[in-house]
Short mmCIF file of C-alpha atoms in Angstrom, two decimals:
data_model
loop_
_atom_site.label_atom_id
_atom_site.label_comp_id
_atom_site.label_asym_id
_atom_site.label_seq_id
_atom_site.Cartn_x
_atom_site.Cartn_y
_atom_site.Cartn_z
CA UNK A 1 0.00 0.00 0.00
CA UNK A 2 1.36 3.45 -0.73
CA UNK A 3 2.51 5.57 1.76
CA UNK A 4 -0.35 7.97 1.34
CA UNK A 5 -2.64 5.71 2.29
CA UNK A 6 -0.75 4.21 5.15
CA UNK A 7 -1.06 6.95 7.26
CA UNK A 8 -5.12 7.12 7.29
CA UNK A 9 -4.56 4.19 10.05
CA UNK A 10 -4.93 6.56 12.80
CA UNK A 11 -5.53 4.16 15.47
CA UNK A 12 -3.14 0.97 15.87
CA UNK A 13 -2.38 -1.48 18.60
CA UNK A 14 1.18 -0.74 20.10
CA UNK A 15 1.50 -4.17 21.00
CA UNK A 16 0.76 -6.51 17.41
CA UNK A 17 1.13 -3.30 15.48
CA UNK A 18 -2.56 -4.08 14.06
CA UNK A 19 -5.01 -1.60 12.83
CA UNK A 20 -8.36 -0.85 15.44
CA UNK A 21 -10.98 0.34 13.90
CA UNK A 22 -14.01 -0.45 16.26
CA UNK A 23 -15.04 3.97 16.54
CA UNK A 24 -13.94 4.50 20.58
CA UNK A 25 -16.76 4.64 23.54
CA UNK A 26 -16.08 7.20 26.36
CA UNK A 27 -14.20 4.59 28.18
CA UNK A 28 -10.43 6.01 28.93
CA UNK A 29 -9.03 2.04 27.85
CA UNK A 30 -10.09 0.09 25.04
CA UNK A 31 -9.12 -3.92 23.92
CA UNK A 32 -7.18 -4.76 20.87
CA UNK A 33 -9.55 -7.48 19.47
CA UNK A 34 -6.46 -9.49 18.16
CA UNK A 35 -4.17 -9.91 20.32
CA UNK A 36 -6.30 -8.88 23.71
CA UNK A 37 -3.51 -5.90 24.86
CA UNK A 38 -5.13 -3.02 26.57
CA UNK A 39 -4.20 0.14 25.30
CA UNK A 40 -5.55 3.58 26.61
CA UNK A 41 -8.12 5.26 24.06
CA UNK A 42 -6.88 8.07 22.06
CA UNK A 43 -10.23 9.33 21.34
CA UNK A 44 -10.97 9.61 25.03
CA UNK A 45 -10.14 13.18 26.56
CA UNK A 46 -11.74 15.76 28.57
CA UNK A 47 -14.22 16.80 25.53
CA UNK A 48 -17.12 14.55 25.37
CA UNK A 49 -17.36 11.92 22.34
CA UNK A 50 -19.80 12.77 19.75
CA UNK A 51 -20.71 9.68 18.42
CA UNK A 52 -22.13 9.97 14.31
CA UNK A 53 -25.94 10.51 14.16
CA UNK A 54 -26.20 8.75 10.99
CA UNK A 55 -24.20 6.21 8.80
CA UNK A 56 -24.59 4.96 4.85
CA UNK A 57 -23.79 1.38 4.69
CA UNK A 58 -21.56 0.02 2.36
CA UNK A 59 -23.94 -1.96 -0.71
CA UNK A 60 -21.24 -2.64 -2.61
CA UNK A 61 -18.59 -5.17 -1.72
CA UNK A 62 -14.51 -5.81 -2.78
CA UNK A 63 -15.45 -7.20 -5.76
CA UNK A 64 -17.77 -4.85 -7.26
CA UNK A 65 -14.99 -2.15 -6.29
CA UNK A 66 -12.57 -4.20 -8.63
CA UNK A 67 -15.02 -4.72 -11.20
CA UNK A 68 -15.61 -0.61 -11.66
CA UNK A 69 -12.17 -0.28 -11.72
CA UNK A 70 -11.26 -2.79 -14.11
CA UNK A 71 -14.26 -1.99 -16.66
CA UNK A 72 -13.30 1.78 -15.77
CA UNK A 73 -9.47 1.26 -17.24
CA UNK A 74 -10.04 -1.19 -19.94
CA UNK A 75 -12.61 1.53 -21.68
CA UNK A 76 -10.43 3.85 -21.15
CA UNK A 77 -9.13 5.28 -24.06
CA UNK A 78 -5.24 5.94 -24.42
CA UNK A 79 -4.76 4.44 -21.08
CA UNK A 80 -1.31 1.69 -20.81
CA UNK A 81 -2.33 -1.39 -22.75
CA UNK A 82 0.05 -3.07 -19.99
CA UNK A 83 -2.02 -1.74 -16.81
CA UNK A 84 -3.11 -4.42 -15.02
CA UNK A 85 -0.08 -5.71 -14.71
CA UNK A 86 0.42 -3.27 -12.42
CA UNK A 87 -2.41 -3.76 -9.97
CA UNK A 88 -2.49 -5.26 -6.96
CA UNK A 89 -6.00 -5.47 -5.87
CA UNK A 90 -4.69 -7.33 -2.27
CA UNK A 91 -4.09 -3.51 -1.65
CA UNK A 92 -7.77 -2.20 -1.76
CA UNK A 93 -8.86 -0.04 1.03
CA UNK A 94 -12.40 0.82 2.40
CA UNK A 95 -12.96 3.67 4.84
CA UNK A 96 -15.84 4.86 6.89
CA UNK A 97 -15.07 9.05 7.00
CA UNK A 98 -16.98 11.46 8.96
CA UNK A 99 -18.66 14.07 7.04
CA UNK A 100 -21.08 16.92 8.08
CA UNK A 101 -25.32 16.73 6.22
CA UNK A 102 -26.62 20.12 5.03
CA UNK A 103 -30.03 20.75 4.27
CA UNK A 104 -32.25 23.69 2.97
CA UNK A 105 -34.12 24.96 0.68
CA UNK A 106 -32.73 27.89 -1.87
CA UNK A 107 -34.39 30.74 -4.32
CA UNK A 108 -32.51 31.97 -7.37
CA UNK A 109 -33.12 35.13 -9.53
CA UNK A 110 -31.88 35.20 -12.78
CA UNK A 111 -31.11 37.23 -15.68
CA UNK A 112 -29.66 37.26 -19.04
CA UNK A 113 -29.70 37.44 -22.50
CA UNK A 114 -31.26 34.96 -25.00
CA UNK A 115 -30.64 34.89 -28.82
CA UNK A 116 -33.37 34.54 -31.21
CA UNK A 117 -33.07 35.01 -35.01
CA UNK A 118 -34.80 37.80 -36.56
CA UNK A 119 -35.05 38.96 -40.61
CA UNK A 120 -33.50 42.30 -41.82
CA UNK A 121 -34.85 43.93 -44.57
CA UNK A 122 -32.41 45.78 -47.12
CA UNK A 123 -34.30 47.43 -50.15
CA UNK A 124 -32.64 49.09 -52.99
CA UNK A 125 -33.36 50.87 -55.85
CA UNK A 126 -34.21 47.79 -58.22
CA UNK A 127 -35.57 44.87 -55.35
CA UNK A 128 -35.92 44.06 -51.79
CA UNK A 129 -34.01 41.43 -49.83
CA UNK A 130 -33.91 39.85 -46.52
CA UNK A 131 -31.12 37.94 -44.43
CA UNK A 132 -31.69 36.61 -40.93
CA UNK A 133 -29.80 38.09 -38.07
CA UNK A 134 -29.02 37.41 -34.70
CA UNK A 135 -30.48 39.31 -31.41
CA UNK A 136 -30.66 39.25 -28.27
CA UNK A 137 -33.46 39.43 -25.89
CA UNK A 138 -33.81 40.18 -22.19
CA UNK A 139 -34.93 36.95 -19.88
CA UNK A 140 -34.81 36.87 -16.51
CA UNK A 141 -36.59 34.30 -13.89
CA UNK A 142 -36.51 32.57 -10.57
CA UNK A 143 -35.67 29.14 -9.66
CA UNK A 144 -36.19 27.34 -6.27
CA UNK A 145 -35.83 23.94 -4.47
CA UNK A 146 -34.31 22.04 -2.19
CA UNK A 147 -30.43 21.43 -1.54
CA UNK A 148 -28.98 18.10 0.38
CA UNK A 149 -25.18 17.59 0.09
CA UNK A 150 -22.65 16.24 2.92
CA UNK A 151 -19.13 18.07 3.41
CA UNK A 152 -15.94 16.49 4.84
CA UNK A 153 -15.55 17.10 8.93
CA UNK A 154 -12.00 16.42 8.58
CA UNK A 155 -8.86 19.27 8.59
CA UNK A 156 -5.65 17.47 8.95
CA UNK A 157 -4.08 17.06 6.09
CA UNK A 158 -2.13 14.22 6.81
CA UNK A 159 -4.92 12.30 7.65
CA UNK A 160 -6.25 11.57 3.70
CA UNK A 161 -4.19 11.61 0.37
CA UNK A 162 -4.91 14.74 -1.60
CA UNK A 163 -6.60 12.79 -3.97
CA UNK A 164 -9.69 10.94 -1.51
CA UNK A 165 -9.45 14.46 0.39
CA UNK A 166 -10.66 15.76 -3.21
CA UNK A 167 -12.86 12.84 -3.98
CA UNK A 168 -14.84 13.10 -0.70
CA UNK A 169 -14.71 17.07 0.69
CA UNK A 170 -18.30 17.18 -0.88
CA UNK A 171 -21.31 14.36 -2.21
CA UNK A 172 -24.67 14.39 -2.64
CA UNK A 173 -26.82 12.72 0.10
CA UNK A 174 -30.24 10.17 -0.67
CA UNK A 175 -31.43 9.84 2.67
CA UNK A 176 -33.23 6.39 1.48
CA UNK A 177 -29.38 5.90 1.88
CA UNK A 178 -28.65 6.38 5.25
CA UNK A 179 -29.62 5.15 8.38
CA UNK A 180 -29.41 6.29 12.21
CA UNK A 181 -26.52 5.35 14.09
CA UNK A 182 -27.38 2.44 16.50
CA UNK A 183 -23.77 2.62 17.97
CA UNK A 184 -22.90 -0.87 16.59
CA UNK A 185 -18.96 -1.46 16.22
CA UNK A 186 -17.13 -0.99 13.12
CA UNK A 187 -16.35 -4.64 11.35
CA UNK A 188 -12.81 -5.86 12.30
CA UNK A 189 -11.73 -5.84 9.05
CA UNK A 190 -7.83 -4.98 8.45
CA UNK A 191 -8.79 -2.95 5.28
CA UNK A 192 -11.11 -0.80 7.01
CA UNK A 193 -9.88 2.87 7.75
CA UNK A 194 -11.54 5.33 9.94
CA UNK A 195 -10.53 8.83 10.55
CA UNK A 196 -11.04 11.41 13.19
CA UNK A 197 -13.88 13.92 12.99
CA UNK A 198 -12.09 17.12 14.30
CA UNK A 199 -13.77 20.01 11.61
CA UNK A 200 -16.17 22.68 12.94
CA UNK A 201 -19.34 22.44 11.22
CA UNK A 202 -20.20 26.16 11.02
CA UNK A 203 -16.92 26.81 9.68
CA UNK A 204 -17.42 23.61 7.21
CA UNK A 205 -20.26 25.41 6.02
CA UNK A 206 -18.68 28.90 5.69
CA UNK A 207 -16.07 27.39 3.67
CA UNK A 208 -18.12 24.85 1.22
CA UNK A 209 -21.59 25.11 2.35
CA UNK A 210 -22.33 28.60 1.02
CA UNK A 211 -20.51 27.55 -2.73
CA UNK A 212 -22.01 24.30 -3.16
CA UNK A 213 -25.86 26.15 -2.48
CA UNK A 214 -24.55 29.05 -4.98
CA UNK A 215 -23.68 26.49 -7.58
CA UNK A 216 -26.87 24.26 -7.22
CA UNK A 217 -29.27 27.42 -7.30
CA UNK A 218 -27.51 28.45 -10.51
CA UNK A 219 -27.38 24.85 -11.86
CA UNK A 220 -31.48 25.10 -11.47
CA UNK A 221 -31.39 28.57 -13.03
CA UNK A 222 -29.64 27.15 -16.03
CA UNK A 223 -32.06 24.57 -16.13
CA UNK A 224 -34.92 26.68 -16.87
CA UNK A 225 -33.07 28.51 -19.49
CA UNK A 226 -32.72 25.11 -21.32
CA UNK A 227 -30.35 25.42 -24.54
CA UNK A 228 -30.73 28.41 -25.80
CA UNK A 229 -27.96 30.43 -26.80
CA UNK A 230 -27.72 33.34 -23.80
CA UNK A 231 -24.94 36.16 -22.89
CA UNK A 232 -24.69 38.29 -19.80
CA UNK A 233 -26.03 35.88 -17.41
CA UNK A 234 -26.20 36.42 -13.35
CA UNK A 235 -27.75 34.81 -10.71
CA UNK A 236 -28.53 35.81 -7.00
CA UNK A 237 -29.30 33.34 -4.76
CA UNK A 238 -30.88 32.72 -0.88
CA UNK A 239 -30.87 29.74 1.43
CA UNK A 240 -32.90 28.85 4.22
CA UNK A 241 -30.91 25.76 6.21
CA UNK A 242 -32.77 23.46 8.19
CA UNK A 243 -30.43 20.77 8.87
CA UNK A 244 -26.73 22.07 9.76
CA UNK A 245 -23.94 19.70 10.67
CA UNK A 246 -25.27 16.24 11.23
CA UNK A 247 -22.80 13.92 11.50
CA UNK A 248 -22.70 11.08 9.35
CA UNK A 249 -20.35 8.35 8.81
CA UNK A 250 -19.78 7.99 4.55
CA UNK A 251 -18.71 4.67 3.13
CA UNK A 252 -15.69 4.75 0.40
CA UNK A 253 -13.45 2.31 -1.42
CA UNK A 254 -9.78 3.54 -3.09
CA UNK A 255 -6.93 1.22 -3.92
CA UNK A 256 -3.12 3.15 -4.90
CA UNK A 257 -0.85 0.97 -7.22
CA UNK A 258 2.33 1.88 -9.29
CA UNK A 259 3.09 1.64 -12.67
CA UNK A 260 6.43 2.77 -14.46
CA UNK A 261 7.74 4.61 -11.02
CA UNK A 262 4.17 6.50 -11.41
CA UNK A 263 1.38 6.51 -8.67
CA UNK A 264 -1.93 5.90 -9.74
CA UNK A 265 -5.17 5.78 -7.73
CA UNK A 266 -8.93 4.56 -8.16
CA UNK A 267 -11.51 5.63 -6.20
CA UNK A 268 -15.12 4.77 -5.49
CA UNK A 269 -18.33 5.74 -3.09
CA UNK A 270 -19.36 2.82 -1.01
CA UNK A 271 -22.75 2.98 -2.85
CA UNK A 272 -21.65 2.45 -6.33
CA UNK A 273 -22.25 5.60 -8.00
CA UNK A 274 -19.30 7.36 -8.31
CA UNK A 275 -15.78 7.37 -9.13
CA UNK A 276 -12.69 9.30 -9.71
CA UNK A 277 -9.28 7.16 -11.32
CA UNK A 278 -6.51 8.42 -12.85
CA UNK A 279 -4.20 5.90 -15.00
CA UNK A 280 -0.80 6.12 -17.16
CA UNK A 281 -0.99 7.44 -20.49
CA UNK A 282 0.11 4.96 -23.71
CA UNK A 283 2.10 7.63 -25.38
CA UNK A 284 2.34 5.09 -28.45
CA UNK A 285 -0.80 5.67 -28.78
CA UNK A 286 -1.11 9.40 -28.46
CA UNK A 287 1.85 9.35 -30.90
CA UNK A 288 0.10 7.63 -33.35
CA UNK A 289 -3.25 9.71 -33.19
CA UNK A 290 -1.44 12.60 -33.39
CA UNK A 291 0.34 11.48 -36.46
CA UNK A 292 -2.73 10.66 -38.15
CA UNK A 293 -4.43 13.96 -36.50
CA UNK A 294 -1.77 15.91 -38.22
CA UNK A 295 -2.28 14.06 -42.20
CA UNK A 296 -5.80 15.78 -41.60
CA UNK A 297 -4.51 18.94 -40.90
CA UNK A 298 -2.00 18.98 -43.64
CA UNK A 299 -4.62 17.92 -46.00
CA UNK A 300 -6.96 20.23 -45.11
CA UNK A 301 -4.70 23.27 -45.89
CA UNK A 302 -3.78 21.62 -49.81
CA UNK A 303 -6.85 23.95 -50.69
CA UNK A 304 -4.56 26.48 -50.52
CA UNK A 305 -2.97 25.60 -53.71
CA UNK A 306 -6.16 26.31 -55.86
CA UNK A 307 -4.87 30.05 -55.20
CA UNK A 308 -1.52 29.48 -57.02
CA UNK A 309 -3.32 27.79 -59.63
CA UNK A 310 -5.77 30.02 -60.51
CA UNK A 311 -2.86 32.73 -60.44
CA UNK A 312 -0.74 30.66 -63.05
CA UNK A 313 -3.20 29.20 -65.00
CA UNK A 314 -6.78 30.30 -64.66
CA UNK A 315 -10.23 29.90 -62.56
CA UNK A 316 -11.42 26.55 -64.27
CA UNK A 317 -7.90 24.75 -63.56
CA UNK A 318 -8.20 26.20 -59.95
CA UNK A 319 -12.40 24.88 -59.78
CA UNK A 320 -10.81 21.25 -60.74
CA UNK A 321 -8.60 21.25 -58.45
CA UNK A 322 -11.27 22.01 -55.90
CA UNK A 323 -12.98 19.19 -56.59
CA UNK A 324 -10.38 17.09 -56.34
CA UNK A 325 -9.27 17.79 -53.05
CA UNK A 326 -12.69 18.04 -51.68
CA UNK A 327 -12.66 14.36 -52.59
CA UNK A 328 -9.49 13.58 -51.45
CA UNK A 329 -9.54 15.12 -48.21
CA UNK A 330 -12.72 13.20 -47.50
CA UNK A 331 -11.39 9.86 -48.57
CA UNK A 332 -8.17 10.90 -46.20
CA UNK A 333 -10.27 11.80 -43.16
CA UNK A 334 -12.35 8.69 -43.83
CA UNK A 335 -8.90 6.01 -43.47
CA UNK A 336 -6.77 8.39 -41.04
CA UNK A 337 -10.33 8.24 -38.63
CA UNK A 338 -10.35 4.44 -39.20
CA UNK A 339 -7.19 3.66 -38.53
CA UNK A 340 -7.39 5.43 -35.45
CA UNK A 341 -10.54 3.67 -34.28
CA UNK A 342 -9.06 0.47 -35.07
CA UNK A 343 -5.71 1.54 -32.84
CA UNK A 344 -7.95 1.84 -30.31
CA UNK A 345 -9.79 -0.77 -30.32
CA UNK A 346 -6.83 -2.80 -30.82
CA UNK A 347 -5.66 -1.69 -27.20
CA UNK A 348 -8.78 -1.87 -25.54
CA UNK A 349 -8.07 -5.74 -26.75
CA UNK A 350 -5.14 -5.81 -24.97
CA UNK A 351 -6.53 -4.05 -21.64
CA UNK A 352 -9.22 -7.04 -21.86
CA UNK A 353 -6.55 -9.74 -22.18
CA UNK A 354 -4.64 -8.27 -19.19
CA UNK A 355 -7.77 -7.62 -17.20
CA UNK A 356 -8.81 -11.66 -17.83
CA UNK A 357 -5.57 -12.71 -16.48
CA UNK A 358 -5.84 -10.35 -13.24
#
């Protein structure tokens, strides 16, 4: 396991050197349940324990955490066709982390410009004509609903990689998800990684809270709007919270692994619904769809020869030509695409053959 990830283990037994992570009771000693040693609590101090009001259970197990990740990678395109060679998935992690609920409702109001296409009329001294122009329009509107979205309630920066601090400092909650907190015992599981809740959750909320509510009452505005063209748009939005700070316990799976010297991570909500991976490039193949990218480009610009024609010889040589390379630089695009699909497709291949031997 990387050593990113190695130091989420924030409680261990002294003794066998084991992970704990049954969450602590207000008891000042606690029992290693491998090896029996008794070890004072860490979570215990003067400040009473706030145990999580809530918790989402993990519905998706190890194996449908490898399964994203390998169907992830092998449709990924221009990712190593020698990946899973790489991948140890012995090294796959799974972490309850405490995270704050906010809940409200919001109002938007909303303004812009929309374009529509209207007809000009030019007349002149022998006929009338019309063309159709753009313009623009004033819109404005309001938007309103509801807002549910859980924040990270952890601030130490050596407690999560930079890349699951990312992944989980904001999600979407489904309370058909969650369920209260009956102060049952984390599993004793040796993959499972808990860290400690020490964030404010007023200051959680000044920091993310305020954004995420700004961005989903715009998102709503937008929404409304549809997809018409529109300039000039602004949006001014209110909140009314009626949950702030509830603390919930958030299921997550993430796995680091090395390839070529190069870390790599894959990362996935205990649910099943989202994920965040990044992967080594092939550069073979970026090198070879830029080669072909580039026989486009150049014969694109060939029309640019019709101009030297026409200058040496005249307009109908010139049209000729035109035609020509209006054919040709179809029937290029058509083989250079082509060959590029089947590159792809070729290494995708490969990806599959290496996944099926994982």
């Amino acid at each position: 396991m990387a050593e990113e990830s190695m130091r989420l283990q924030v409680l261990k037994c002294p003794s066998c050197g084991k992970p704990i992570t049954r969450l602590s009771s207000l008891k000042s000693t606690m029992s290693c349940p491998r090896c029996g040693n008794i070890i004072k609590n860490p979570m215990a101090t003067a400040k009473a324990f706030v145990r999580p009001e809530r918790i989402i259970p993990f519905t998706t197990d190890e194996q449908t955490f490898e399964n994203a990740l390998v169907n992830s990678l092998i449709n990924q395109e221009y990712c190593d066709k020698n990946i899973f060679s790489a991948i140890n998935t012995d090294k796959v992690f799974k972490a309850y982390l405490p995270m704050y609920l906010y809940e409200g409702t919001f109002n938007a109001s909303w303004s812009c410009e929309s374009a529509y296409m209207d007809q000009k009329v030019k007349v002149s001294s022998s006929s009338v004509s019309t063309k159709d122009v753009k313009k623009w329009r004033p819109q404005n509107g309001n938007a309103a609903g509801n807002f549910s979205f859980l924040c990270l309630a952890n601030e130490t920066e050596d407690d999560l990689p930079v890349e699951l601090r990312n992944f989980t400092m904001q999600f979407p909650y489904d309370v058909m998800m969650s369920k209260e907190y009956d102060d049952i015992l984390l599993p004793d599981d040796p993959k499972m990684i808990t860290v400690e809740r020490n964030a404010d959750a007023t200051l959680v909320w000044q920091k993310h809270g305020k954004d995420l509510v700004n961005e989903t009452a715009e998102n709503a505005a937008r929404q409304q709007i549809g997809n018409q063209e529109i300039r000039n748009f602004r949006a001014t939005s209110s909140w009314n919270l009626t949950t702030t700070g509830v603390y919930v316990l958030v299921p997550f799976w993430f796995v680091y692994y090395t390839f070529n010297n190069q870390q790599y991570h894959f990362l996935m909500d205990g649910i099943g619904e989202r994920t965040s991976y990044s992967y080594p490039i092939d550069q073979e193949d970026v090198a070879f769809v830029n080669g072909k990218e580039k026989i486009k480009k150049y014969s694109t610009w060939l029309w640019v020869l019709a101009l030297l024609l026409w200058y040496v010889f005249n307009f109908t040589t010139a049209f000729v030509y035109l035609i020509i390379w209006l054919i040709g630089k179809i029937v290029v695009n058509k083989m250079m695409d082509k060959q590029i699909q089947e590159r792809l497709d070729d290494s995708k291949s490969q990806r599959q053959a290496g996944a099926n031997r994982i």
